[in-house]
CSV table of C-alpha atoms in Angstrom, one decimal:
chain,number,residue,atom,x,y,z
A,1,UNK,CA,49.3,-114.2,-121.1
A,2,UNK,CA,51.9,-113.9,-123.9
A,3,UNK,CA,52.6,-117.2,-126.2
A,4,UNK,CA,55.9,-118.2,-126.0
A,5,UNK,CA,57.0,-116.6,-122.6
A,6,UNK,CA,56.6,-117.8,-119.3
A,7,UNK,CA,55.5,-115.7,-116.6
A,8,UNK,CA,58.2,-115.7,-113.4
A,9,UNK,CA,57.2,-112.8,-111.5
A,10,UNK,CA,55.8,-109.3,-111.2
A,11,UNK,CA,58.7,-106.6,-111.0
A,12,UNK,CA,56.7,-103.5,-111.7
A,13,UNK,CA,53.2,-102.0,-110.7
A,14,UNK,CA,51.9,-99.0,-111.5
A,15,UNK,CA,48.2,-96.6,-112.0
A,16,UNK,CA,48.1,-98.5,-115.6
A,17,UNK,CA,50.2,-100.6,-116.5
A,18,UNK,CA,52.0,-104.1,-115.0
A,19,UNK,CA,55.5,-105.2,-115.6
A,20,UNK,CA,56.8,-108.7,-115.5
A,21,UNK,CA,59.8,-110.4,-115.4
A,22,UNK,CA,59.2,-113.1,-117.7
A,23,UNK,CA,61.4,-115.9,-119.9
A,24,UNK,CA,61.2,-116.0,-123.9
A,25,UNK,CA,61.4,-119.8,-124.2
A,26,UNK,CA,62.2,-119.8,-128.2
A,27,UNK,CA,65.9,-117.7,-126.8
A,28,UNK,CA,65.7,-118.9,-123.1
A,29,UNK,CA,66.4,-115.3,-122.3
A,30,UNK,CA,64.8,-113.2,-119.6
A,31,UNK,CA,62.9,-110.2,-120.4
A,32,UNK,CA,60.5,-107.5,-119.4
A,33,UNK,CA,56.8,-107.7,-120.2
A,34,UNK,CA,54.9,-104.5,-119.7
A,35,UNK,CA,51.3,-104.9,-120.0
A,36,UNK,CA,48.5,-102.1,-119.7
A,37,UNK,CA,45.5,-103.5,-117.0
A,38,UNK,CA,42.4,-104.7,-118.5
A,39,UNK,CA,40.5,-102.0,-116.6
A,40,UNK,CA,42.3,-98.5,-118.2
A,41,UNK,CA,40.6,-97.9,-121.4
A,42,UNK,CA,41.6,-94.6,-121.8
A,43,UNK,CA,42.6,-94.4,-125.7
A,44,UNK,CA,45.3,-92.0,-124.6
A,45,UNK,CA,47.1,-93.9,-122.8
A,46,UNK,CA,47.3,-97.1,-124.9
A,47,UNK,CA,48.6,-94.1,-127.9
A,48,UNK,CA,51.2,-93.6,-125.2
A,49,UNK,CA,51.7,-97.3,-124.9
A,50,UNK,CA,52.3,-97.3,-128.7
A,51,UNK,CA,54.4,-94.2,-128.7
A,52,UNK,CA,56.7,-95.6,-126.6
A,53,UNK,CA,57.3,-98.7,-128.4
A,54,UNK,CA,57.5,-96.6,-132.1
A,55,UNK,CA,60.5,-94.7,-130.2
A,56,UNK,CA,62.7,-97.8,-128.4
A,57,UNK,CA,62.0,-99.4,-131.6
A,58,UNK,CA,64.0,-96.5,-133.4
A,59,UNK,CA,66.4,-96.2,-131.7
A,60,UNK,CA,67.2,-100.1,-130.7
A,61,UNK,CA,70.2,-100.4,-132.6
A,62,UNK,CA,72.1,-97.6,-130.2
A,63,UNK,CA,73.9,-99.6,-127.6
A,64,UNK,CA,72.6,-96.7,-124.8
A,65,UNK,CA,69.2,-97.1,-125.7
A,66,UNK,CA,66.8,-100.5,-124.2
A,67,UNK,CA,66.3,-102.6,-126.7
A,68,UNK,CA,62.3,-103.6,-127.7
A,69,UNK,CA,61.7,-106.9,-128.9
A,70,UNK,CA,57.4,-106.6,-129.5
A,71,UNK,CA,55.1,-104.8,-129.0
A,72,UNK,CA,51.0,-105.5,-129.5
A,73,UNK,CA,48.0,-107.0,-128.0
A,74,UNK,CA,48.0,-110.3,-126.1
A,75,UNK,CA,45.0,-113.1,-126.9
A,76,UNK,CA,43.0,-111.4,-124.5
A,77,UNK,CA,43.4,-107.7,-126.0
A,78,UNK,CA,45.7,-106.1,-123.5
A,79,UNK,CA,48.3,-104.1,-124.8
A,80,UNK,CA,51.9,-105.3,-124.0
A,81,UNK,CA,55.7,-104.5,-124.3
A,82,UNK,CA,58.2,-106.4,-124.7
A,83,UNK,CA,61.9,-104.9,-123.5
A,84,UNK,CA,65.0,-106.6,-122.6
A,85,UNK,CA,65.5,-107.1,-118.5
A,86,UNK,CA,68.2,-104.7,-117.0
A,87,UNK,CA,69.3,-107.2,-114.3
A,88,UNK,CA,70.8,-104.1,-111.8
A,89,UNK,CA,68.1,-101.6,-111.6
A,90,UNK,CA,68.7,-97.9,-112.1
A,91,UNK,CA,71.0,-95.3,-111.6
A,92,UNK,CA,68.2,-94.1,-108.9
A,93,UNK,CA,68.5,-97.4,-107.4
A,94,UNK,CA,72.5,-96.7,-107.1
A,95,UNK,CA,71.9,-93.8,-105.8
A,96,UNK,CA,69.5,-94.8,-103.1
A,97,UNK,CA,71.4,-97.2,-101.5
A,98,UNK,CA,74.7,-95.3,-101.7
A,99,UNK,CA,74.5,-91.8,-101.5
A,100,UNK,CA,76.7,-89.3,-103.3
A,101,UNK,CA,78.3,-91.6,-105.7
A,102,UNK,CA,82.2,-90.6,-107.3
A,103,UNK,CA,82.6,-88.2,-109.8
A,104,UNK,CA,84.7,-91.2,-112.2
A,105,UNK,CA,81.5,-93.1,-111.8
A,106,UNK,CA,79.0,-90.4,-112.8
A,107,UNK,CA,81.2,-88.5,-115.7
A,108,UNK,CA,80.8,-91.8,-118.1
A,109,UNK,CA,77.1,-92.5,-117.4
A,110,UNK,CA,76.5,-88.6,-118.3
A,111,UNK,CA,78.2,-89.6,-121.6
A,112,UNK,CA,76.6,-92.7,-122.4
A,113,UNK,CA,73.3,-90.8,-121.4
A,114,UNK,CA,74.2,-88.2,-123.5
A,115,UNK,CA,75.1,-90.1,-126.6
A,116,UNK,CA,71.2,-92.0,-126.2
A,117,UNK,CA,69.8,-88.8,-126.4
A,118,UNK,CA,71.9,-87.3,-128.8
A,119,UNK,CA,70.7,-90.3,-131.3
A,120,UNK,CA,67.1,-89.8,-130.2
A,121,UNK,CA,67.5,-85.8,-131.1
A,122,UNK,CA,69.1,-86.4,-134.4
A,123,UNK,CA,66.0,-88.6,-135.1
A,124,UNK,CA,64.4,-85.8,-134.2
A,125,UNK,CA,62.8,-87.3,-131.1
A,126,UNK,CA,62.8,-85.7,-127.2
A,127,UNK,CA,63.2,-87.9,-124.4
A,128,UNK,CA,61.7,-85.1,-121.9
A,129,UNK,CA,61.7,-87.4,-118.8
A,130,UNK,CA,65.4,-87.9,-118.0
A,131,UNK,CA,66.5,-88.7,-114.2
A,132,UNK,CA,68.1,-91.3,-113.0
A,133,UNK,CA,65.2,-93.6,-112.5
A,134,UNK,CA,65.4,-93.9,-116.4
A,135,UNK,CA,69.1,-94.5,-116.5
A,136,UNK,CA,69.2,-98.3,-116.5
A,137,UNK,CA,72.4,-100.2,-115.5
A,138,UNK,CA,73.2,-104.4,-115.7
A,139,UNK,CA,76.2,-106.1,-114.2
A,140,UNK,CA,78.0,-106.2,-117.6
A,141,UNK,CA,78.6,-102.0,-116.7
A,142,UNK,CA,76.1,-101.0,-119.4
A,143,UNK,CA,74.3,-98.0,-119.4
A,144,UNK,CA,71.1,-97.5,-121.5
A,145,UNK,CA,68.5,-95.1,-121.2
A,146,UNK,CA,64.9,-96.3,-120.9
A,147,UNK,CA,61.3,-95.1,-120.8
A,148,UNK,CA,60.4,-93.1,-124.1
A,149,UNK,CA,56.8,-93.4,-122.4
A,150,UNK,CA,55.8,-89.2,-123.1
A,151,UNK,CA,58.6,-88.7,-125.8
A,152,UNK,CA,57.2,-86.7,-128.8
A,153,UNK,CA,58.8,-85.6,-131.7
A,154,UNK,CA,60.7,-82.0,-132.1
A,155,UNK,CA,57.6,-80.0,-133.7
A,156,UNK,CA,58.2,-77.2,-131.1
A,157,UNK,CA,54.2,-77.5,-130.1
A,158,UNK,CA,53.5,-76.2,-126.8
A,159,UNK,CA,53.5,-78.3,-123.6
A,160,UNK,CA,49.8,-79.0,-122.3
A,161,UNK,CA,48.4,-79.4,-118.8
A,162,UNK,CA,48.3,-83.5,-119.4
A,163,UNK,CA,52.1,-83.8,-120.5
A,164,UNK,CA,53.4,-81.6,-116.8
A,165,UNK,CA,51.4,-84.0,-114.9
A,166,UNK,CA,53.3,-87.0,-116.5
A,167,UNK,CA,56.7,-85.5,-116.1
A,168,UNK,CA,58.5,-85.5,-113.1
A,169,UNK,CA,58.6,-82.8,-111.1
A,170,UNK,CA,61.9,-82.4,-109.9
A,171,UNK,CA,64.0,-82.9,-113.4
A,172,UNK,CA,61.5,-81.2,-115.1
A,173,UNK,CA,63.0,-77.8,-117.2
A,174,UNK,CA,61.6,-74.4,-115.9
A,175,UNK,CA,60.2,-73.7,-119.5
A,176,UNK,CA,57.7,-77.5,-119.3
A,177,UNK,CA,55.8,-76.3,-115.9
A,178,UNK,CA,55.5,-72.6,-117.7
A,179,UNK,CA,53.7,-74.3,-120.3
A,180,UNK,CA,56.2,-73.3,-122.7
A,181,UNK,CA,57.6,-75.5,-125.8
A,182,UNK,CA,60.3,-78.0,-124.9
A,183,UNK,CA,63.1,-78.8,-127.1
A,184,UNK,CA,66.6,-80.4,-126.9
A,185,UNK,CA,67.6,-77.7,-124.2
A,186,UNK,CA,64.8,-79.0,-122.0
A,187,UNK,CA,66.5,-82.8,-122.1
A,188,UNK,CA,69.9,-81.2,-120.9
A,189,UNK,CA,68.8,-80.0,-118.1
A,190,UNK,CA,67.3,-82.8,-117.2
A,191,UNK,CA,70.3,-84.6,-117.9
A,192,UNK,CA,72.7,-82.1,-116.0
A,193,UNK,CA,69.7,-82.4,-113.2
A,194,UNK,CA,70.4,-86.3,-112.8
A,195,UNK,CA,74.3,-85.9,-112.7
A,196,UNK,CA,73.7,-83.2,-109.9
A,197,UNK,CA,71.6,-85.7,-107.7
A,198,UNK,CA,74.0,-88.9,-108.3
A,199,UNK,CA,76.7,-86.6,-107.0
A,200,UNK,CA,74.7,-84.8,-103.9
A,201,UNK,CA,73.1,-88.4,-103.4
A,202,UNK,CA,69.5,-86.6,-103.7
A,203,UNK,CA,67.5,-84.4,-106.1
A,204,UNK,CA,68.0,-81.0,-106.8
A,205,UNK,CA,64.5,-80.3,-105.9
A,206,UNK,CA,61.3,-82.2,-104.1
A,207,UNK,CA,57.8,-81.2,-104.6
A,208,UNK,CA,56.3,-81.0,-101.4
A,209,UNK,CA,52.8,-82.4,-100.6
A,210,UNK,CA,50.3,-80.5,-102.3
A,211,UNK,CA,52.3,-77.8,-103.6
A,212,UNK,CA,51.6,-76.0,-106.7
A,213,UNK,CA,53.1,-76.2,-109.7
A,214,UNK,CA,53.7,-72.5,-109.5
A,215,UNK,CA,55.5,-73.2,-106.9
A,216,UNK,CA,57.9,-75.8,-107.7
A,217,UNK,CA,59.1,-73.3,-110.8
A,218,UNK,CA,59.4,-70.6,-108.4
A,219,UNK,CA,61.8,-72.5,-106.3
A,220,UNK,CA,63.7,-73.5,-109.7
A,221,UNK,CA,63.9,-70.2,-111.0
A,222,UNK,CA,65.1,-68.3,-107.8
A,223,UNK,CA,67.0,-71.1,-106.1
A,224,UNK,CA,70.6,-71.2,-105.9
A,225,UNK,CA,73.0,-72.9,-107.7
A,226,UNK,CA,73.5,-76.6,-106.6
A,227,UNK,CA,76.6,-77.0,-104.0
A,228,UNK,CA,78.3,-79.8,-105.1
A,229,UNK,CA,81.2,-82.0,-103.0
A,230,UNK,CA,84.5,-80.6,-102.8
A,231,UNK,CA,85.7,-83.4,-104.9
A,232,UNK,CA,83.9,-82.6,-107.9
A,233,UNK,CA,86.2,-80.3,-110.6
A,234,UNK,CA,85.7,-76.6,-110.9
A,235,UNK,CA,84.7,-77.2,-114.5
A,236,UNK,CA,82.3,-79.9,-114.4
A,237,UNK,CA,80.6,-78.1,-111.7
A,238,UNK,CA,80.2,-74.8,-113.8
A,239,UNK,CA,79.0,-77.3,-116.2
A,240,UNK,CA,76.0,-78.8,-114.8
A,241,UNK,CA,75.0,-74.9,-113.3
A,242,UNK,CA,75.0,-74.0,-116.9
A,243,UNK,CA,72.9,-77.1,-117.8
A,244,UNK,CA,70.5,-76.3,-114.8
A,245,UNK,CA,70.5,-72.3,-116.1
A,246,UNK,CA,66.8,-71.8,-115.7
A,247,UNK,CA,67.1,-70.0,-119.2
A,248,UNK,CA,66.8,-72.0,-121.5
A,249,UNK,CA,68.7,-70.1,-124.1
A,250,UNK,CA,71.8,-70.0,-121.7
A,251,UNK,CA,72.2,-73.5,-121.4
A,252,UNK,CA,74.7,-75.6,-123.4
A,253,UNK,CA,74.1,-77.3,-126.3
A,254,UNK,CA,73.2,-81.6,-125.9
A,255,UNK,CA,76.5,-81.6,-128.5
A,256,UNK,CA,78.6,-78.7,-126.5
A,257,UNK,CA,77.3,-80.2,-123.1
A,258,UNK,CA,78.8,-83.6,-123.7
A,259,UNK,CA,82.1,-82.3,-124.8
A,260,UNK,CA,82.2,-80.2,-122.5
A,261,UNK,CA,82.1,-83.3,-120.1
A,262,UNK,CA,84.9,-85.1,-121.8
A,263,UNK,CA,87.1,-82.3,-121.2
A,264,UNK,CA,85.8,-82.0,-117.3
A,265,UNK,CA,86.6,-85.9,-116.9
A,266,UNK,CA,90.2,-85.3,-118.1
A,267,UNK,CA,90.5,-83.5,-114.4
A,268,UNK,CA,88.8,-87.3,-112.7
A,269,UNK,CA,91.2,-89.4,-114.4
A,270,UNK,CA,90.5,-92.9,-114.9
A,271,UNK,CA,86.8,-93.6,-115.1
A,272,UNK,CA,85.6,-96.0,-111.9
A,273,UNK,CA,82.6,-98.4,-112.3
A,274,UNK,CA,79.6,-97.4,-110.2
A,275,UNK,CA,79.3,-99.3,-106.5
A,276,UNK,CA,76.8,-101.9,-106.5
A,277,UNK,CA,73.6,-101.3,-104.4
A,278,UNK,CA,73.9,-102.6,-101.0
A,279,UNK,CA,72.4,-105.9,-100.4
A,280,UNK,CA,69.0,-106.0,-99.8
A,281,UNK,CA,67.6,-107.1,-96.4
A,282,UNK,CA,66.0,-110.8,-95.9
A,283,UNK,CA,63.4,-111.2,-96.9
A,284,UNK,CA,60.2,-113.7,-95.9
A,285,UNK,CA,60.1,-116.9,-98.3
A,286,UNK,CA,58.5,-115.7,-101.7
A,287,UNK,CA,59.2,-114.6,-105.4
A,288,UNK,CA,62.4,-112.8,-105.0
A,289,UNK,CA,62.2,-109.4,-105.4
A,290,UNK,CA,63.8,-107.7,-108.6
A,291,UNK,CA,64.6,-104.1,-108.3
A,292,UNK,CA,61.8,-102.2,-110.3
A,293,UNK,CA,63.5,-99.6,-112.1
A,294,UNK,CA,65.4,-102.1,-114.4
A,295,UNK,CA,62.1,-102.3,-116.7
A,296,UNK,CA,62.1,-100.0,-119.7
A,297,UNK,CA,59.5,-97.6,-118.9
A,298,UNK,CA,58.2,-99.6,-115.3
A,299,UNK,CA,56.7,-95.7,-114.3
A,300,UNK,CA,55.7,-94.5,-117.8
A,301,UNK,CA,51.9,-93.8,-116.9
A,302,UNK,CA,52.5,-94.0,-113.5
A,303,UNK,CA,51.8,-91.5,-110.6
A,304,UNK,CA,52.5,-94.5,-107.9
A,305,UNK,CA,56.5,-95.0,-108.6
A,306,UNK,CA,58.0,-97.3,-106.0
A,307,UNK,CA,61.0,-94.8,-105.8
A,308,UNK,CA,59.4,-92.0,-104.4
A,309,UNK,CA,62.7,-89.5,-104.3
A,310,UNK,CA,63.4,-88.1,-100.5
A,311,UNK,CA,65.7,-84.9,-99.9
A,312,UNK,CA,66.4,-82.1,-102.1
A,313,UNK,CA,65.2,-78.6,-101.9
């Protein structure tokens, strides 16, 4: 498929694209291989494709960003990705098999998530899909943000019908499903709206089957604040309400939202590393399975994620 990497398994499938775990024989490393199907040829999203790689490749150097090694078109013509392999999934994936996780784990992935965006906004680029599924972890403790698969850059255009079906639903800022411009306020909420769930152990929010997108931004608008656990500190809990204001204009700052959290961990203490996922059954003899989320941008295009979120409001 790809000179100079052998293919060891898929880890990834999605409406377009196909992600592979794979091994770069010149560096014996593993990496991630993201390759569009033969059969999409819709030109818009192989500009996505490209988009995506223009952005990690900008921001590579941050140590809270995945890293993209290539990007182009294989010796067949299919567009592929190449990303460095996140060997312990996602923050979702956490989050899954653990329920509400401790506020001293979740206050320093908020900051490095935070910093990653804060280096994409000062290059003048919006993330506009943050939630945990994006927030990739490996057993080192890193934390790196992933999947820049509909990130645009801040020209204050308006959002269109095509960019609220490829963001999800229940991180999604009030202001995107009213078709309104997004900007670095939209980001923080979704960033204030992934801290939420890691600390209720489910989202905010859920579509429901079939509903209407007029409905889902009813439910955000008039919905009540989130009720948090007992454990979690008067301030950062007035924190992420402010970050999940559905007025825009009322919500913190990206800069003023992550201080803001420095000063709410000083009431944690001693940050604690987040628990590992719980072992995964047994399974039947076969390519071991590799938890999907740990692929830069595994659900960029996709409508089919794997890790379908359950409870919420």
């Amino acid at each position: 498929m790809l000179a100079g990497h052998t293919i060891l398994r898929i880890i990834g499938r999605g409406g377009a694209a196909t992600v592979y775990l794979a091994r770069q024989e010149s560096l014996n490393r593993q990496v991630a291989i993201k390759v569009l199907r033969a059969d999409v040829e819709d030109p818009k999203v192989w500009r996505r494709f490209l988009r995506e790689a223009r952005t990690l490749a900008r921001l590579s150097t941050h140590p809270h960003v995945v890293t993209v090694f290539n990007v182009g078109r294989s010796d067949d013509g299919q567009p592929y990705l190449v990303t460095e392999f996140l060997d312990r999934g996602s923050l979702g994936d956490v989050i899954a098999a653990r329920g509400p996780l401790p506020v001293g784990s979740v206050v320093p992935v908020g900051h490095a998530v935070a910093d990653a965006l804060q280096a994409a906004h000062d290059l003048g680029i919006l993330h506009r899909d943050v939630k945990p599924g994006n927030v990739l972890l490996d057993h080192d403790g890193r934390v790196k943000l992933g999947d820049f698969g509909i990130a645009r850059l801040l020209t204050g255009q308006s959002v269109t019908t095509t960019d609220v079906i490829a963001f999800t639903p229940e991180h999604v800022a009030p202001e995107v499903l009213r078709g309104e411009p997004d900007g670095p306020w939209s980001d923080v909420y979704g960033l204030a709206s992934t801290l939420a769930e890691a600390l209720i152990g489910a989202p905010l929010f859920t579509r429901r089957p079939d509903e209407r997108v007029e409905a889902l931004l009813s439910r955000k608008l008039m919905g009540p604040p989130p009720v948090l656990p007992a454990t979690v500190p008067a301030a950062l809990a007035q924190l992420l309400a402010r970050g999940l204001d559905p007025d825009p204009t009322r919500r913190p700052s990206l800069a003023d939202f992550r201080q803001q959290l420095t000063e709410a961990a000083t009431e944690v203490g001693a940050p604690a590393p987040l628990p590992p996922p719980s072992p995964a059954p047994a399974a039947p003899p076969g390519p071991a399975a590799v938890p999907t989320p740990a692929v830069a941008g595994a659900t960029a295009f996709d409508d089919e994620s794997p890790n379908a979120p359950t409870g919420g409001r």
